[in-house]
Amino acid sequence: MDDQAVLRDHAFRAGAVAEWDDLYQDIWSRRPTEDNLTAVSPNGTKAWTVKLGKSKLRSSPAVSSNGTIYIGTYGLSGTQGNLTAIAPDGTREWTVRVGSSVMDSSPALSPNGTIYIGVFGAVGSQDGNLTAVSADGTREWSIRVGSDMRSSPAVSANGTIYIGAYGSTLIQGNLTAVSPDGSREWTVTLYVAPQYLYSSPAVSSNGTIYIGTFDASNGNLTAVSPDGRKEWTVKVGSSNMYSSPAVSANGTIYIGASGSGDGNLTAVSPDGKRQWTVELGSSDMSASPTLSANGTVYAVNEDGNLVSIEGDGSGLHGAWPKFHQGGWSTGRYEFGVEVAPDQESGVAIALVRTNSSAITPRTLSGTYHIGDSPASEEKAFRAKITPNGAVGKFRFKLLGTDAAASNSNLYKLFADGSTLRFDGYASSGCGASDGAWWITDANGRYMEPNARLKPGSIYYVEFYVQDNGSYDLDATAGVIVDPCVLTQGSSSSSSSGCVLNPDAEFSLEWLLLALAPLLWIVRRRGRLGCGGREADHPPESKSFGFMSNRQRM
C-alpha cells in the first residue's frame, strides 16, 4: 500500500478500495431521505451512485474478491437493518433483512465468501447479534453477543470471528469469539461502565486480539488471548474509545484516543507498555489509524488534518490487523491458513506472515531453468503450527488465464537456483497429504482438472504443507515457510502441489525466505537494532490539511 492509497482511503470516513483501484465510499446528502454508495474511479470521476436507504449510513463497504460490494443499510422506512450486495457496475444484486434497527457495524468477508456483520436487533428481537449471510444473500445464522451493536467483526486466520458488543446488563463491554458455524467459543468482559463499545477488534500475527475499551474514566487499549483471557489493559486516553487499533508486523499496536480536549495517537508494545504518545490536535480523536508498507502511521484527526507519523518501520500484519482488514480496507480476509483435515484433534495453525511478489519468465528460465511461464502471483507463507509435524492448509488468490486447471505446475524456488515441483493436481476431497494442491472457484468449489479458468475470473489455489516435510523450507519444528510459484506449460504434472498468481511482481524477499530460519533472525535483529526508539521520545509527525467528518474510520 503506497502513501497515495492511504490518502485516497482516508479522504472519506470509511472507503474501501477495490483491486482495480476504484474507491467505494459511503456518503449521504444534506437531505435525510437519501443514502448513497458511490464509486469513484482512480482519476477522481464518479463512476456510479446507487441509492441505499433512509437516514445516515454508518456501515462501511466491503469488497469481495470478485468485486461485489457489501454494505449494511437502513430500510427505506428507517426501522430495519439490511445487508445489500452491489455488483461492480453499480447494479443492486440483493438486499436481505438482518436486523430491526440501526446498522453501525461494517461487514467482514471470510475466505469462503461468507459475510459477517454486527446487527442491532436481529429480525424479531432487540439484541446485539453477529449474523452470517452467504454470498447469494441467504441468512445462515445469527447469534446474540450482547444488548447493542456498534463494533465491526474481525476474522482470524483459522476463521474465528471476533466482535465487541455492549453487555446484556447495559453496564459492560464484552468481546465474543464465534466459530464459522455460528457457535460461541467464549465471551470475555472487557470493562464495566455504562458506555457503548465502539471500537472494532484487530488480530495480530500470533492471534492476540486488541480492542479499544473504556472504564468510566479512562480510554484504554486491551489485549485478549486467542483462548479468551484478558492479558493486559493500558490507558491511552481519558474518554470513550471510538478508534480501532492497527497492528504492525513488528507487533507494535497503534490506536487513537481522546484526552482533555485533545486527540492523541499512542504506540503500545505487545507486552502492554506504552512506547510513546503524540498529540494530533486540539479536538477529539475518533478515527482509526492505518500503516503504509514502510511503516508510516496515518490518522485523520478532528481538526480536519491527515497526519503522518514515523512508525516502527514495518507495515500492517496479522490475520486482521486493523479495522476493515488490510491497507485497502476491503473488509475481506484474502489468504487462508487453516488446519488440514484428517488429523488428530488439538492441531492449531496461525499465519505469521505472507508476502506477494512476481517472477518473470526470464528469471524462471535463466535462474531456475524452468520452461513454463508464471501463472500467478508468488506467495510466501510463514506460519506456526502445533503439534510439530502437523499439516497446514494454505490458500491464495489466482486470476484465470483460459488454461485448464491441471495445465499448471507448482514449484518451490530455492536461493541456490534449485526447484522442487509438486507432483500434480489433487483429486477432490484429498486428505492431509503433504504437497497436495488444487484450484477452487471464488465460492470454494473444486475445479475439475479439465475445467477452464476463465480469463480475469477469481480462483483460489489450495495446498497442504507438512511441518518439516518435503515442501517446508524451514527446518525449525513448528514453523512452516512456504514460498512457491504456479506456472503454466504445455502439459500438466501428476498428483499434488502448491501454486501462484498471474499478474505478480518478484522480489528478493522470496529468496531470503529460503535461508530461513537464519535470515529471519538476522532481519528481525536488524530491525530491532535500527528501528528502536526510547519510550519517552515520540516520533516526529507531519500534518496535511484535509477535511474530515467526526466519524469512525
Coordinates of C-alpha atoms in Angstrom, one line a residue:
M1 CA 0.0 0.0 0.0
D2 CA 1.5 3.3 -1.1
D3 CA 1.0 6.7 0.6
Q4 CA -1.4 7.8 -2.2
A5 CA -3.6 4.8 -1.4
V6 CA -3.6 6.0 2.2
L7 CA -4.7 9.4 1.2
R8 CA -7.4 8.1 -1.0
D9 CA -8.7 5.8 1.6
H10 CA -8.6 8.3 4.4
A11 CA -10.3 11.0 2.3
F12 CA -13.6 9.6 3.3
R13 CA -15.0 8.2 6.5
A14 CA -14.8 4.6 5.5
G15 CA -14.0 3.8 1.9
A16 CA -12.9 0.5 0.5
V17 CA -10.5 0.3 -2.5
A18 CA -11.1 -2.5 -5.0
E19 CA -8.2 -4.3 -6.7
W20 CA -8.6 -2.2 -9.8
D21 CA -8.2 0.8 -7.6
D22 CA -11.8 2.1 -7.6
L23 CA -12.8 3.7 -4.3
Y24 CA -16.2 2.9 -2.9
Q25 CA -17.3 5.4 -0.4
D26 CA -20.5 5.7 1.7
I27 CA -21.9 9.2 1.6
W28 CA -25.1 11.0 2.3
S29 CA -26.6 14.2 1.1
R30 CA -28.0 17.0 3.2
R31 CA -31.4 15.6 2.7
P32 CA -32.1 12.9 5.2
T33 CA -34.1 10.8 2.7
E34 CA -31.0 9.9 0.6
D35 CA -28.4 7.3 1.4
N36 CA -26.0 6.5 -1.4
L37 CA -23.0 4.3 -2.2
T38 CA -20.7 6.0 -4.7
A39 CA -17.9 4.5 -6.8
V40 CA -15.1 6.9 -7.6
S41 CA -12.6 5.9 -10.4
P42 CA -8.8 6.4 -9.9
N43 CA -8.9 9.7 -11.8
G44 CA -11.5 11.1 -9.4
T45 CA -14.5 10.9 -11.6
K46 CA -17.8 9.4 -10.3
A47 CA -18.4 6.1 -11.8
W48 CA -21.9 5.5 -10.4
T49 CA -24.1 6.1 -7.4
V50 CA -26.7 3.7 -6.0
K51 CA -29.4 4.8 -3.5
L52 CA -29.5 2.5 -0.4
G53 CA -32.0 3.7 2.1
K54 CA -33.0 6.4 4.5
S55 CA -31.1 8.4 7.1
K56 CA -27.3 8.4 7.6
L57 CA -25.2 5.4 6.6
R58 CA -22.9 4.2 9.4
S59 CA -21.6 1.0 7.8
S60 CA -18.5 0.9 5.6
P61 CA -18.4 -1.1 2.3
A62 CA -16.6 -4.4 2.0
V63 CA -15.4 -5.6 -1.4
S64 CA -15.3 -9.3 -2.3
S65 CA -12.6 -10.9 -4.4
N66 CA -14.9 -10.9 -7.4
G67 CA -15.7 -7.2 -7.0
T68 CA -19.1 -7.5 -5.3
I69 CA -19.6 -4.7 -2.7
Y70 CA -21.5 -5.4 0.6
I71 CA -22.7 -2.7 2.9
G72 CA -25.1 -2.5 5.9
T73 CA -28.0 -0.2 5.3
Y74 CA -31.3 1.1 6.8
G75 CA -34.5 0.1 5.1
L76 CA -36.5 2.8 3.4
S77 CA -38.6 3.0 6.5
G78 CA -35.6 3.6 8.6
T79 CA -36.7 0.9 11.0
Q80 CA -35.0 -2.1 9.6
G81 CA -31.4 -3.1 9.1
N82 CA -30.4 -4.6 5.8
L83 CA -27.3 -6.1 4.1
T84 CA -27.1 -5.1 0.5
A85 CA -24.9 -6.6 -2.3
I86 CA -24.0 -4.4 -5.2
A87 CA -22.3 -5.5 -8.4
P88 CA -19.1 -3.7 -9.6
D89 CA -21.1 -1.8 -12.2
G90 CA -23.5 -0.4 -9.5
T91 CA -26.3 -2.8 -10.0
R92 CA -28.1 -3.9 -6.8
E93 CA -27.8 -7.7 -6.6
W94 CA -29.8 -8.4 -3.5
T95 CA -30.9 -7.0 -0.1
V96 CA -31.6 -9.2 2.9
R97 CA -33.1 -8.0 6.2
V98 CA -30.7 -8.9 9.0
G99 CA -31.9 -6.6 11.8
S100 CA -34.6 -4.3 13.1
S101 CA -32.7 -1.1 13.6
V102 CA -29.5 0.9 13.0
M103 CA -26.6 -0.7 11.1
D104 CA -23.5 0.7 12.8
S105 CA -21.4 -2.4 12.1
S106 CA -19.4 -2.9 8.9
P107 CA -19.4 -6.3 7.1
A108 CA -16.4 -8.7 7.1
L109 CA -15.8 -11.3 4.5
S110 CA -14.3 -14.7 5.2
P111 CA -12.1 -16.6 2.6
N112 CA -15.1 -18.7 1.6
G113 CA -17.2 -15.7 0.8
T114 CA -19.5 -15.7 3.9
I115 CA -20.4 -12.2 5.1
Y116 CA -20.4 -11.4 8.8
I117 CA -22.0 -8.3 10.2
G118 CA -23.0 -7.0 13.6
V119 CA -26.7 -6.3 13.9
F120 CA -28.6 -4.2 16.5
G121 CA -31.8 -6.1 16.8
A122 CA -31.9 -9.3 14.8
V123 CA -35.1 -9.9 13.0
G124 CA -37.8 -10.3 15.6
S125 CA -35.6 -9.2 18.5
Q126 CA -33.8 -6.2 20.0
D127 CA -30.5 -7.8 20.8
G128 CA -27.0 -7.2 19.6
N129 CA -26.2 -10.1 17.2
L130 CA -23.5 -11.3 14.9
T131 CA -25.1 -12.5 11.7
A132 CA -23.7 -14.6 8.8
V133 CA -25.0 -14.3 5.3
S134 CA -23.9 -16.4 2.3
A135 CA -22.7 -14.8 -0.9
D136 CA -26.1 -15.4 -2.6
G137 CA -27.9 -13.4 0.2
T138 CA -29.1 -16.4 2.3
R139 CA -29.1 -15.7 6.0
E140 CA -27.1 -18.6 7.5
W141 CA -27.2 -17.9 11.2
S142 CA -27.4 -15.3 13.9
I143 CA -26.0 -15.4 17.5
R144 CA -26.7 -13.0 20.3
V145 CA -23.5 -11.4 21.6
G146 CA -24.9 -8.5 23.7
S147 CA -27.6 -6.0 24.0
D148 CA -26.3 -3.4 21.5
M149 CA -24.0 -3.5 18.5
R150 CA -21.6 -0.7 17.4
S151 CA -18.4 -2.8 16.7
S152 CA -17.5 -4.5 13.4
P153 CA -16.3 -8.1 13.2
A154 CA -12.7 -9.3 12.6
V155 CA -11.8 -12.7 11.0
S156 CA -8.8 -14.6 12.3
A157 CA -6.5 -16.9 10.3
N158 CA -8.4 -20.0 11.5
G159 CA -11.8 -18.5 10.6
T160 CA -12.9 -17.5 14.2
I161 CA -14.9 -14.2 14.2
Y162 CA -14.3 -11.7 16.9
I163 CA -16.7 -8.8 17.7
G164 CA -17.3 -6.4 20.5
A165 CA -20.7 -5.6 22.0
Y166 CA -22.5 -3.8 24.8
G167 CA -23.1 -6.4 27.5
S168 CA -26.5 -7.7 28.4
T169 CA -26.5 -5.8 31.7
L170 CA -26.0 -2.4 29.9
I171 CA -23.0 -1.6 32.1
Q172 CA -20.3 -3.6 30.5
G173 CA -18.4 -4.1 27.2
N174 CA -17.7 -7.7 26.0
L175 CA -15.6 -9.3 23.3
T176 CA -17.0 -12.6 21.9
A177 CA -15.4 -15.2 19.7
V178 CA -17.7 -17.2 17.4
S179 CA -16.9 -20.2 15.3
P180 CA -17.6 -20.2 11.5
D181 CA -20.6 -22.4 12.2
G182 CA -22.2 -19.8 14.5
S183 CA -21.4 -21.4 17.8
R184 CA -20.0 -19.3 20.6
E185 CA -16.4 -20.1 21.6
W186 CA -16.1 -17.6 24.5
T187 CA -17.1 -14.2 25.8
V188 CA -14.8 -12.0 28.0
T189 CA -15.9 -8.9 29.9
L190 CA -13.6 -6.0 28.9
Y191 CA -14.8 -3.3 31.2
V192 CA -17.7 -2.4 33.5
A193 CA -19.1 1.0 32.7
P194 CA -22.3 2.4 31.2
Q195 CA -20.6 3.1 27.8
Y196 CA -21.1 1.6 24.4
L197 CA -18.3 -0.4 22.8
Y198 CA -17.5 1.4 19.5
S199 CA -14.0 0.0 18.8
S200 CA -13.5 -2.9 16.5
P201 CA -11.0 -5.7 17.2
A202 CA -7.7 -6.2 15.4
V203 CA -6.0 -9.6 15.3
S204 CA -2.2 -9.8 15.4
S205 CA 0.0 -12.4 13.7
N206 CA 0.2 -14.5 16.9
G207 CA -3.6 -14.5 17.3
T208 CA -3.8 -11.9 20.1
I209 CA -6.9 -9.7 19.8
Y210 CA -6.6 -5.9 20.5
I211 CA -9.6 -3.6 21.1
G212 CA -10.3 -0.1 22.5
T213 CA -12.1 -0.1 25.8
F214 CA -13.4 2.3 28.5
D215 CA -13.7 2.0 32.3
A216 CA -15.7 5.0 33.3
S217 CA -12.8 7.5 33.4
N218 CA -10.1 6.1 31.1
G219 CA -9.8 5.2 27.5
N220 CA -7.8 2.0 27.2
L221 CA -6.3 -0.5 24.8
T222 CA -7.0 -4.1 25.9
A223 CA -5.3 -7.3 24.8
V224 CA -7.1 -10.6 24.8
S225 CA -5.5 -14.0 24.2
P226 CA -6.9 -16.4 21.5
D227 CA -8.5 -18.5 24.2
G228 CA -10.4 -15.6 25.7
R229 CA -8.2 -14.4 28.6
K230 CA -7.7 -10.7 29.2
E231 CA -3.9 -10.3 29.1
W232 CA -3.5 -6.6 29.9
T233 CA -5.1 -3.1 29.7
V234 CA -3.1 0.1 29.2
K235 CA -4.5 3.7 29.5
V236 CA -4.2 5.7 26.3
G237 CA -6.9 8.4 26.8
S238 CA -9.5 9.8 29.2
S239 CA -12.8 9.3 27.4
N240 CA -14.7 6.7 25.5
M241 CA -12.8 4.9 22.7
Y242 CA -14.1 5.3 19.1
S243 CA -10.8 4.4 17.5
S244 CA -9.8 0.8 16.5
P245 CA -6.2 -0.4 16.8
A246 CA -3.7 -1.2 14.0
V247 CA -1.0 -3.8 14.5
S248 CA 2.4 -3.6 12.7
A249 CA 4.5 -6.6 11.5
N250 CA 6.8 -5.9 14.5
G251 CA 3.9 -6.2 16.9
T252 CA 3.5 -2.5 17.8
I253 CA -0.1 -1.5 18.3
Y254 CA -1.3 2.0 17.3
I255 CA -4.5 3.5 18.5
G256 CA -6.2 6.9 18.6
A257 CA -7.6 8.3 21.8
S258 CA -9.1 11.5 23.2
G259 CA -7.6 13.3 26.2
S260 CA -8.5 16.5 27.9
G261 CA -9.7 18.4 24.9
D262 CA -7.1 17.0 22.5
G263 CA -6.6 13.9 20.3
N264 CA -3.7 11.6 20.6
L265 CA -2.1 8.7 18.8
T266 CA -0.4 6.1 21.1
A267 CA 2.0 3.3 20.3
V268 CA 2.0 0.3 22.6
S269 CA 4.3 -2.7 22.7
P270 CA 3.0 -6.3 22.5
D271 CA 3.6 -6.7 26.3
G272 CA 1.3 -3.7 27.1
K273 CA 3.9 -1.0 27.7
R274 CA 3.2 2.4 26.2
Q275 CA 6.0 3.4 23.9
W276 CA 5.0 7.0 23.0
T277 CA 2.1 9.3 22.6
V278 CA 1.8 12.1 20.0
E279 CA -0.8 14.9 20.3
L280 CA -2.6 15.2 16.9
G281 CA -4.7 18.3 17.5
S282 CA -7.0 20.2 19.9
S283 CA -10.0 18.1 19.1
D284 CA -11.0 14.5 20.0
M285 CA -9.5 11.6 18.1
S286 CA -12.1 9.1 16.9
A287 CA -10.6 7.9 13.6
S288 CA -8.7 4.6 13.4
P289 CA -5.0 4.6 12.2
T290 CA -3.5 2.7 9.3
L291 CA 0.0 1.9 8.2
S292 CA 1.8 2.1 4.8
A293 CA 4.2 -0.6 3.7
N294 CA 7.2 1.4 5.0
G295 CA 5.6 1.7 8.5
T296 CA 4.4 5.2 8.3
V297 CA 1.3 5.6 10.5
Y298 CA -1.6 7.7 9.2
A299 CA -4.6 9.1 11.1
V300 CA -7.3 11.7 10.5
N301 CA -7.9 14.0 13.4
E302 CA -10.9 16.1 14.3
D303 CA -9.2 19.3 13.2
G304 CA -9.6 18.2 9.6
N305 CA -6.0 17.0 9.0
L306 CA -4.4 13.9 7.8
V307 CA -1.4 13.3 10.0
S308 CA 1.6 11.0 9.2
I309 CA 3.9 9.7 11.9
E310 CA 7.1 7.7 11.6
G311 CA 6.3 4.2 13.0
D312 CA 8.5 1.2 13.8
G313 CA 9.4 0.7 10.1
S314 CA 7.1 -2.2 9.4
G315 CA 3.7 -2.3 7.8
L316 CA 0.5 -3.9 8.8
H317 CA 0.5 -7.6 9.6
G318 CA -1.8 -10.2 11.0
A319 CA -4.9 -12.0 10.0
W320 CA -7.0 -8.9 10.6
P321 CA -4.5 -6.1 11.7
K322 CA -6.9 -3.2 11.7
F323 CA -10.5 -2.0 11.2
H324 CA -11.7 -3.4 7.9
Q325 CA -8.7 -5.8 7.5
G326 CA -5.7 -4.5 5.5
G327 CA -4.3 -1.4 3.9
W328 CA -7.0 -1.2 1.2
S329 CA -9.8 -1.6 3.8
T330 CA -11.6 -4.2 1.6
G331 CA -13.1 -5.8 4.7
R332 CA -12.1 -9.3 3.5
Y333 CA -9.6 -11.9 4.7
E334 CA -7.7 -12.8 1.5
F335 CA -5.3 -15.5 2.4
G336 CA -6.5 -18.6 4.2
V337 CA -4.4 -20.7 6.6
E338 CA -6.2 -23.4 8.5
V339 CA -5.7 -26.9 9.9
A340 CA -5.7 -29.6 7.2
P341 CA -8.4 -32.3 7.7
D342 CA -8.0 -35.9 8.7
Q343 CA -5.6 -35.1 11.6
E344 CA -6.0 -35.8 15.3
S345 CA -7.7 -33.1 17.4
G346 CA -5.6 -30.4 19.0
V347 CA -3.8 -29.2 15.8
A348 CA -3.6 -25.4 15.6
I349 CA -2.1 -23.2 12.9
A350 CA -1.7 -19.4 12.6
L351 CA -0.4 -17.3 9.8
V352 CA 2.7 -15.2 10.8
R353 CA 3.5 -13.6 7.5
T354 CA 2.6 -13.7 3.8
N355 CA 4.4 -11.9 1.0
S356 CA 3.5 -11.3 -2.6
S357 CA 6.0 -10.9 -5.4
A358 CA 6.3 -11.5 -9.2
I359 CA 8.7 -13.6 -11.1
T360 CA 9.4 -13.1 -14.8
P361 CA 9.7 -15.8 -17.4
R362 CA 13.3 -14.7 -17.9
T363 CA 14.1 -15.4 -14.2
L364 CA 12.3 -18.7 -14.4
S365 CA 14.3 -19.8 -17.5
G366 CA 17.6 -18.2 -16.6
T367 CA 17.9 -18.7 -12.8
Y368 CA 15.7 -21.7 -12.3
H369 CA 15.8 -23.4 -15.7
I370 CA 12.0 -23.8 -15.9
G371 CA 10.5 -23.6 -19.4
D372 CA 7.0 -22.7 -18.2
S373 CA 5.6 -19.2 -17.7
P374 CA 4.4 -17.7 -14.4
A375 CA 0.7 -18.1 -14.0
S376 CA 0.2 -16.5 -10.6
E377 CA 1.4 -14.0 -8.0
E378 CA 4.0 -15.7 -6.0
K379 CA 3.1 -16.2 -2.4
A380 CA 5.4 -17.0 0.5
F381 CA 3.7 -18.1 3.8
R382 CA 5.2 -18.3 7.2
A383 CA 3.0 -20.0 9.8
K384 CA 3.3 -21.5 13.2
I385 CA 1.7 -24.9 13.7
T386 CA 1.3 -27.2 16.7
P387 CA 2.0 -30.0 17.4
N388 CA 5.2 -30.4 15.5
G389 CA 4.9 -32.3 12.3
A390 CA 1.2 -31.4 11.7
V391 CA -0.1 -30.4 8.3
G392 CA -1.4 -26.9 7.4
K393 CA -3.8 -25.9 4.6
F394 CA -2.8 -22.8 2.7
R395 CA -4.9 -20.7 0.2
F396 CA -4.3 -17.7 -2.0
K397 CA -5.9 -16.0 -5.0
L398 CA -5.4 -16.7 -8.7
L399 CA -6.7 -15.0 -11.8
G400 CA -7.8 -17.2 -14.6
T401 CA -5.9 -17.2 -17.9
D402 CA -8.1 -19.5 -20.1
A403 CA -6.0 -22.6 -19.2
A404 CA -7.2 -25.9 -17.9
A405 CA -7.0 -26.1 -14.1
S406 CA -4.5 -29.0 -14.3
N407 CA -2.4 -27.5 -17.1
S408 CA -0.2 -25.9 -14.4
N409 CA 2.8 -26.8 -12.3
L410 CA 3.7 -25.7 -8.8
Y411 CA 7.3 -25.1 -7.9
K412 CA 9.2 -24.3 -4.8
L413 CA 12.1 -21.9 -5.5
F414 CA 15.4 -22.1 -3.6
A415 CA 18.1 -19.5 -3.2
D416 CA 20.7 -21.7 -5.0
G417 CA 18.5 -21.8 -8.1
S418 CA 17.2 -25.3 -7.5
T419 CA 13.5 -26.1 -7.6
L420 CA 11.0 -28.6 -6.3
R421 CA 7.9 -29.4 -8.3
F422 CA 4.8 -30.5 -6.6
D423 CA 3.5 -33.8 -8.0
G424 CA 0.4 -32.6 -9.8
Y425 CA -3.3 -31.8 -9.4
A426 CA -5.0 -33.5 -6.5
S427 CA -8.4 -35.1 -6.6
S428 CA -11.4 -33.6 -4.9
G429 CA -11.5 -34.2 -1.1
C430 CA -8.0 -35.4 -0.8
G431 CA -6.8 -35.9 2.8
A432 CA -4.0 -34.0 4.6
S433 CA -1.2 -35.2 2.2
D434 CA 2.0 -33.1 2.1
G435 CA 2.2 -31.3 -1.2
A436 CA -1.4 -32.0 -2.4
W437 CA -2.8 -29.0 -4.3
W438 CA -5.8 -28.0 -6.3
I439 CA -7.8 -25.0 -7.5
T440 CA -11.3 -23.8 -6.5
D441 CA -13.6 -21.1 -7.9
A442 CA -14.4 -17.9 -5.9
N443 CA -17.0 -19.8 -4.0
G444 CA -14.7 -22.5 -2.9
R445 CA -15.9 -25.2 -5.3
Y446 CA -13.3 -27.7 -6.6
M447 CA -12.3 -27.1 -10.2
E448 CA -12.1 -30.4 -12.2
P449 CA -8.7 -31.0 -13.9
N450 CA -10.1 -30.2 -17.4
A451 CA -12.1 -27.2 -16.3
R452 CA -11.1 -23.9 -18.0
L453 CA -10.1 -21.0 -15.8
K454 CA -11.9 -18.0 -17.3
P455 CA -9.7 -15.0 -18.0
G456 CA -9.9 -12.4 -15.3
S457 CA -12.1 -14.5 -13.0
I458 CA -11.1 -15.1 -9.4
Y459 CA -9.9 -18.6 -8.4
Y460 CA -8.0 -19.9 -5.3
V461 CA -5.1 -22.2 -5.1
E462 CA -5.2 -24.5 -2.0
F463 CA -2.4 -26.8 -0.9
Y464 CA -1.1 -28.8 2.0
V465 CA 2.3 -28.4 3.6
Q466 CA 3.6 -30.6 6.5
D467 CA 5.8 -29.2 9.1
N468 CA 9.4 -30.3 8.3
G469 CA 8.0 -32.2 5.3
S470 CA 9.3 -32.2 1.7
Y471 CA 7.7 -28.8 1.0
D472 CA 8.6 -26.9 4.2
L473 CA 11.6 -24.6 3.7
D474 CA 12.1 -24.1 7.5
A475 CA 13.9 -26.7 9.5
T476 CA 12.5 -25.3 12.7
A477 CA 9.9 -27.7 14.2
G478 CA 6.5 -26.0 14.5
V479 CA 7.2 -23.4 11.8
I480 CA 6.2 -23.7 8.1
V481 CA 7.8 -21.5 5.5
D482 CA 6.4 -21.9 2.0
P483 CA 7.3 -19.8 -1.0
C484 CA 6.1 -21.2 -4.3
V485 CA 5.2 -20.2 -7.9
L486 CA 2.5 -21.5 -10.1
T487 CA 3.4 -21.9 -13.8
Q488 CA 1.6 -22.9 -16.9
G489 CA 3.1 -25.1 -19.7
S490 CA 2.0 -27.4 -22.4
S491 CA 1.3 -30.3 -20.1
S492 CA 0.4 -30.9 -16.5
S493 CA 2.1 -33.0 -13.9
S494 CA 0.5 -35.7 -12.0
S495 CA -0.5 -35.6 -8.4
S496 CA -0.1 -32.9 -5.7
G497 CA 1.4 -29.5 -5.2
C498 CA 1.4 -25.7 -4.5
V499 CA 0.5 -22.7 -6.7
L500 CA 1.0 -18.9 -7.6
N501 CA -0.8 -15.9 -9.3
P502 CA -0.7 -14.4 -12.8
D503 CA -0.1 -10.7 -12.5
A504 CA 2.5 -10.5 -9.8
E505 CA 5.9 -8.9 -9.1
F506 CA 9.0 -10.7 -7.9
S507 CA 11.2 -9.5 -5.0
L508 CA 14.3 -10.9 -3.3
E509 CA 12.2 -11.4 -0.2
W510 CA 11.2 -14.7 -1.5
L511 CA 14.8 -15.8 -1.8
L512 CA 15.6 -14.5 1.6
L513 CA 12.9 -16.8 3.0
A514 CA 14.7 -19.8 1.6
L515 CA 17.5 -19.1 4.0
A516 CA 15.2 -19.4 7.0
P517 CA 15.4 -19.6 9.9
L518 CA 18.8 -17.8 9.9
L519 CA 17.7 -14.8 7.8
W520 CA 14.5 -14.4 9.7
I521 CA 16.6 -13.9 12.9
V522 CA 19.1 -11.6 11.3
R523 CA 16.4 -9.4 9.7
R524 CA 14.4 -9.2 12.9
R525 CA 17.5 -8.2 14.9
G526 CA 18.4 -5.7 12.3
R527 CA 15.0 -4.1 12.5
L528 CA 15.1 -4.0 16.3
G529 CA 18.6 -2.6 16.3
C530 CA 18.0 0.2 13.8
G531 CA 14.3 1.0 14.4
G532 CA 14.1 1.1 18.2
R533 CA 13.4 4.3 20.0
E534 CA 13.1 5.3 23.6
A535 CA 9.6 5.3 25.1
D536 CA 9.7 8.9 26.2
H537 CA 10.8 10.2 22.8
P538 CA 7.8 10.4 20.5
P539 CA 8.5 10.5 16.7
E540 CA 8.0 13.5 14.6
S541 CA 4.7 14.0 12.9
K542 CA 3.7 15.6 9.6
S543 CA 0.2 17.1 9.1
F544 CA -1.6 17.7 5.8
G545 CA -4.7 19.9 5.6
F546 CA -7.6 17.5 5.0
M547 CA -11.3 17.7 5.5
S548 CA -12.7 15.2 7.9
N549 CA -16.1 14.3 9.4
R550 CA -16.5 13.4 13.1
Q551 CA -16.9 9.7 12.4
R552 CA -15.1 6.5 12.9
M553 CA -12.9 5.2 10.1

